[in-house]
Amino acid sequence: MKIEYSLIAAISPDFIIGNGMKIPWHISEDFKLFKENTTNATIIMGKTTWDSLPIKPLPNRINIVISRNENLILEAAIITNSIENALIEAKKMNKPIFVIGGASIYNQTIKDAKYLYISHVKKKVEGDVFFPKFNILDYNIIEEKEYEEFIFKKYERKD
């Protein structure tokens, strides 16, 4: 069973998405875009991404957290132990599905994602957490909008 989902991320020119537990920029227009795209959707994330959220759970979204810790209990989040189980749970919700990080989860899901919602941050930053490199030739750009600090592109995987 093929489950349709998207990845959403803001990345630097060097594919950096984080520095430690922090996003290495604060771009309110990008946060607003993230909120617009993921509100009323199901979001899937790893435990480290959950821990880094300023508000838990992210409101008006179904939050699914992937963790190897079998004893983990999080209020207002569904916990699964694998990407496969997270996608199965997300499919039951009958809402758009977005993978929101972190690096390990992106690496495991990018190959099957139908869409990539990428905010290409214009400035170079220091960081130690990376988005997986992807081949632009595997995608069509179906939406593009330039902002002052980033360029948003929505990519659709070619069949």
mmCIF file of N, CA and C in Angstrom, residues 21-79:
data_model
loop_
_atom_site.group_PDB
_atom_site.id
_atom_site.type_symbol
_atom_site.label_atom_id
_atom_site.label_comp_id
_atom_site.label_asym_id
_atom_site.label_seq_id
_atom_site.Cartn_x
_atom_site.Cartn_y
_atom_site.Cartn_z
ATOM 1 N N MET A 21 19.956 21.606 18.840
ATOM 2 C CA MET A 21 18.494 21.455 18.939
ATOM 3 C C MET A 21 17.755 22.695 18.427
ATOM 4 N N LYS A 22 18.470 23.565 17.713
ATOM 5 C CA LYS A 22 17.848 24.817 17.289
ATOM 6 C C LYS A 22 17.875 24.974 15.773
ATOM 7 N N ILE A 23 16.896 25.699 15.253
ATOM 8 C CA ILE A 23 16.905 26.109 13.854
ATOM 9 C C ILE A 23 17.831 27.327 13.793
ATOM 10 N N PRO A 24 18.805 27.342 12.868
ATOM 11 C CA PRO A 24 19.813 28.408 12.878
ATOM 12 C C PRO A 24 19.364 29.741 12.255
ATOM 13 N N TRP A 25 18.081 29.996 12.222
ATOM 14 C CA TRP A 25 17.547 31.269 11.753
ATOM 15 C C TRP A 25 16.175 31.440 12.371
ATOM 16 N N HIS A 26 15.680 32.656 12.323
ATOM 17 C CA HIS A 26 14.303 32.912 12.746
ATOM 18 C C HIS A 26 13.666 33.743 11.640
ATOM 19 N N ILE A 27 12.868 33.094 10.811
ATOM 20 C CA ILE A 27 12.225 33.765 9.682
ATOM 21 C C ILE A 27 10.716 33.614 9.864
ATOM 22 N N SER A 28 10.085 34.674 10.326
ATOM 23 C CA SER A 28 8.663 34.586 10.660
ATOM 24 C C SER A 28 7.818 34.226 9.436
ATOM 25 N N GLU A 29 8.186 34.705 8.237
ATOM 26 C CA GLU A 29 7.408 34.357 7.044
ATOM 27 C C GLU A 29 7.462 32.855 6.777
ATOM 28 N N ASP A 30 8.603 32.218 7.065
ATOM 29 C CA ASP A 30 8.712 30.777 6.858
ATOM 30 C C ASP A 30 7.886 30.020 7.892
ATOM 31 N N PHE A 31 7.908 30.464 9.152
ATOM 32 C CA PHE A 31 7.083 29.821 10.178
ATOM 33 C C PHE A 31 5.601 29.940 9.811
ATOM 34 N N LYS A 32 5.219 31.098 9.278
ATOM 35 C CA LYS A 32 3.834 31.312 8.866
ATOM 36 C C LYS A 32 3.466 30.353 7.725
ATOM 37 N N LEU A 33 4.365 30.193 6.777
ATOM 38 C CA LEU A 33 4.135 29.282 5.649
ATOM 39 C C LEU A 33 4.025 27.833 6.135
ATOM 40 N N PHE A 34 4.907 27.445 7.066
ATOM 41 C CA PHE A 34 4.857 26.105 7.663
ATOM 42 C C PHE A 34 3.491 25.885 8.312
ATOM 43 N N LYS A 35 3.057 26.867 9.076
ATOM 44 C CA LYS A 35 1.766 26.757 9.764
ATOM 45 C C LYS A 35 0.618 26.639 8.758
ATOM 46 N N GLU A 36 0.633 27.474 7.717
ATOM 47 C CA GLU A 36 -0.416 27.419 6.684
ATOM 48 C C GLU A 36 -0.491 26.041 6.030
ATOM 49 N N ASN A 37 0.674 25.483 5.713
ATOM 50 C CA ASN A 37 0.717 24.202 5.003
ATOM 51 C C ASN A 37 0.344 23.014 5.888
ATOM 52 N N THR A 38 0.674 23.082 7.172
ATOM 53 C CA THR A 38 0.488 21.903 8.026
ATOM 54 C C THR A 38 -0.743 21.961 8.930
ATOM 55 N N THR A 39 -1.394 23.096 9.041
ATOM 56 C CA THR A 39 -2.611 23.180 9.858
ATOM 57 C C THR A 39 -3.679 22.257 9.267
ATOM 58 N N ASN A 40 -4.365 21.557 10.140
ATOM 59 C CA ASN A 40 -5.393 20.569 9.773
ATOM 60 C C ASN A 40 -4.813 19.383 9.003
ATOM 61 N N ALA A 41 -3.558 19.105 9.235
ATOM 62 C CA ALA A 41 -2.895 17.952 8.617
ATOM 63 C C ALA A 41 -2.358 17.054 9.725
ATOM 64 N N THR A 42 -1.795 15.933 9.321
ATOM 65 C CA THR A 42 -1.098 15.047 10.251
ATOM 66 C C THR A 42 0.389 15.272 10.043
ATOM 67 N N ILE A 43 1.114 15.500 11.134
ATOM 68 C CA ILE A 43 2.559 15.718 11.042
ATOM 69 C C ILE A 43 3.296 14.575 11.731
ATOM 70 N N ILE A 44 4.366 14.138 11.097
ATOM 71 C CA ILE A 44 5.187 13.037 11.609
ATOM 72 C C ILE A 44 6.569 13.586 11.901
ATOM 73 N N MET A 45 7.098 13.236 13.067
ATOM 74 C CA MET A 45 8.423 13.725 13.460
ATOM 75 C C MET A 45 9.108 12.708 14.357
ATOM 76 N N GLY A 46 10.415 12.860 14.457
ATOM 77 C CA GLY A 46 11.181 12.078 15.409
ATOM 78 C C GLY A 46 11.105 12.718 16.784
ATOM 79 N N LYS A 47 11.548 11.975 17.779
ATOM 80 C CA LYS A 47 11.485 12.455 19.180
ATOM 81 C C LYS A 47 12.325 13.706 19.392
ATOM 82 N N THR A 48 13.479 13.808 18.737
ATOM 83 C CA THR A 48 14.328 14.990 18.900
ATOM 84 C C THR A 48 13.624 16.233 18.373
ATOM 85 N N THR A 49 12.938 16.098 17.253
ATOM 86 C CA THR A 49 12.179 17.234 16.719
ATOM 87 C C THR A 49 11.068 17.614 17.688
ATOM 88 N N TRP A 50 10.360 16.619 18.213
ATOM 89 C CA TRP A 50 9.321 16.885 19.226
ATOM 90 C C TRP A 50 9.918 17.670 20.395
ATOM 91 N N ASP A 51 11.079 17.213 20.889
ATOM 92 C CA ASP A 51 11.707 17.879 22.036
ATOM 93 C C ASP A 51 12.077 19.326 21.729
ATOM 94 N N SER A 52 12.362 19.625 20.450
ATOM 95 C CA SER A 52 12.789 20.971 20.081
ATOM 96 C C SER A 52 11.623 21.936 19.863
ATOM 97 N N LEU A 53 10.394 21.409 19.797
ATOM 98 C CA LEU A 53 9.242 22.282 19.532
ATOM 99 C C LEU A 53 9.001 23.254 20.681
ATOM 100 N N PRO A 54 8.728 24.520 20.358
ATOM 101 C CA PRO A 54 8.435 25.481 21.422
ATOM 102 C C PRO A 54 7.066 25.246 22.050
ATOM 103 N N ILE A 55 6.138 24.695 21.276
ATOM 104 C CA ILE A 55 4.784 24.376 21.752
ATOM 105 C C ILE A 55 4.534 22.914 21.436
ATOM 106 N N LYS A 56 4.113 22.143 22.435
ATOM 107 C CA LYS A 56 3.826 20.726 22.224
ATOM 108 C C LYS A 56 2.411 20.434 22.697
ATOM 109 N N PRO A 57 1.610 19.783 21.914
ATOM 110 C CA PRO A 57 1.795 19.461 20.502
ATOM 111 C C PRO A 57 1.589 20.705 19.648
ATOM 112 N N LEU A 58 2.012 20.663 18.387
ATOM 113 C CA LEU A 58 1.703 21.779 17.493
ATOM 114 C C LEU A 58 0.188 21.803 17.324
ATOM 115 N N PRO A 59 -0.445 22.948 17.562
ATOM 116 C CA PRO A 59 -1.903 23.015 17.565
ATOM 117 C C PRO A 59 -2.528 22.826 16.180
ATOM 118 N N ASN A 60 -3.754 22.336 16.202
ATOM 119 C CA ASN A 60 -4.562 22.135 14.994
ATOM 120 C C ASN A 60 -3.915 21.174 14.005
ATOM 121 N N ARG A 61 -3.160 20.230 14.549
ATOM 122 C CA ARG A 61 -2.529 19.182 13.747
ATOM 123 C C ARG A 61 -2.533 17.909 14.576
ATOM 124 N N ILE A 62 -2.555 16.770 13.898
ATOM 125 C CA ILE A 62 -2.369 15.500 14.587
ATOM 126 C C ILE A 62 -0.863 15.254 14.619
ATOM 127 N N ASN A 63 -0.310 15.160 15.815
ATOM 128 C CA ASN A 63 1.128 14.995 16.001
ATOM 129 C C ASN A 63 1.461 13.520 16.203
ATOM 130 N N ILE A 64 2.323 12.983 15.341
ATOM 131 C CA ILE A 64 2.802 11.606 15.482
ATOM 132 C C ILE A 64 4.303 11.666 15.699
ATOM 133 N N VAL A 65 4.755 10.999 16.766
ATOM 134 C CA VAL A 65 6.172 11.008 17.131
ATOM 135 C C VAL A 65 6.723 9.597 17.017
ATOM 136 N N ILE A 66 7.857 9.479 16.343
ATOM 137 C CA ILE A 66 8.532 8.182 16.196
ATOM 138 C C ILE A 66 9.633 8.098 17.249
ATOM 139 N N SER A 67 9.603 7.021 18.027
ATOM 140 C CA SER A 67 10.607 6.837 19.084
ATOM 141 C C SER A 67 10.866 5.351 19.286
ATOM 142 N N ARG A 68 12.106 5.032 19.611
ATOM 143 C CA ARG A 68 12.450 3.637 19.943
ATOM 144 C C ARG A 68 12.135 3.309 21.404
ATOM 145 N N ASN A 69 11.852 4.342 22.190
ATOM 146 C CA ASN A 69 11.557 4.165 23.612
ATOM 147 C C ASN A 69 10.140 3.616 23.778
ATOM 148 N N GLU A 70 10.047 2.326 24.110
ATOM 149 C CA GLU A 70 8.742 1.670 24.234
ATOM 150 C C GLU A 70 7.933 2.169 25.423
ATOM 151 N N ASN A 71 8.579 2.825 26.385
ATOM 152 C CA ASN A 71 7.885 3.315 27.578
ATOM 153 C C ASN A 71 7.497 4.788 27.477
ATOM 154 N N LEU A 72 7.779 5.397 26.339
ATOM 155 C CA LEU A 72 7.518 6.823 26.168
ATOM 156 C C LEU A 72 6.019 7.104 26.185
ATOM 157 N N ILE A 73 5.653 8.118 26.953
ATOM 158 C CA ILE A 73 4.273 8.590 26.991
ATOM 159 C C ILE A 73 4.313 10.091 26.745
ATOM 160 N N LEU A 74 3.597 10.523 25.722
ATOM 161 C CA LEU A 74 3.494 11.955 25.426
ATOM 162 C C LEU A 74 2.011 12.295 25.350
ATOM 163 N N GLU A 75 1.621 13.313 26.084
ATOM 164 C CA GLU A 75 0.225 13.726 26.012
ATOM 165 C C GLU A 75 -0.001 14.414 24.677
ATOM 166 N N ALA A 76 -1.124 14.154 24.070
ATOM 167 C CA ALA A 76 -1.543 14.810 22.836
ATOM 168 C C ALA A 76 -0.683 14.462 21.621
ATOM 169 N N ALA A 77 -0.008 13.328 21.670
ATOM 170 C CA ALA A 77 0.738 12.854 20.500
ATOM 171 C C ALA A 77 0.558 11.344 20.390
ATOM 172 N N ILE A 78 0.542 10.867 19.161
ATOM 173 C CA ILE A 78 0.527 9.429 18.903
ATOM 174 C C ILE A 78 1.984 9.000 18.801
ATOM 175 N N ILE A 79 2.345 7.930 19.490
ATOM 176 C CA ILE A 79 3.730 7.456 19.472
ATOM 177 C C ILE A 79 3.792 6.151 18.698
#
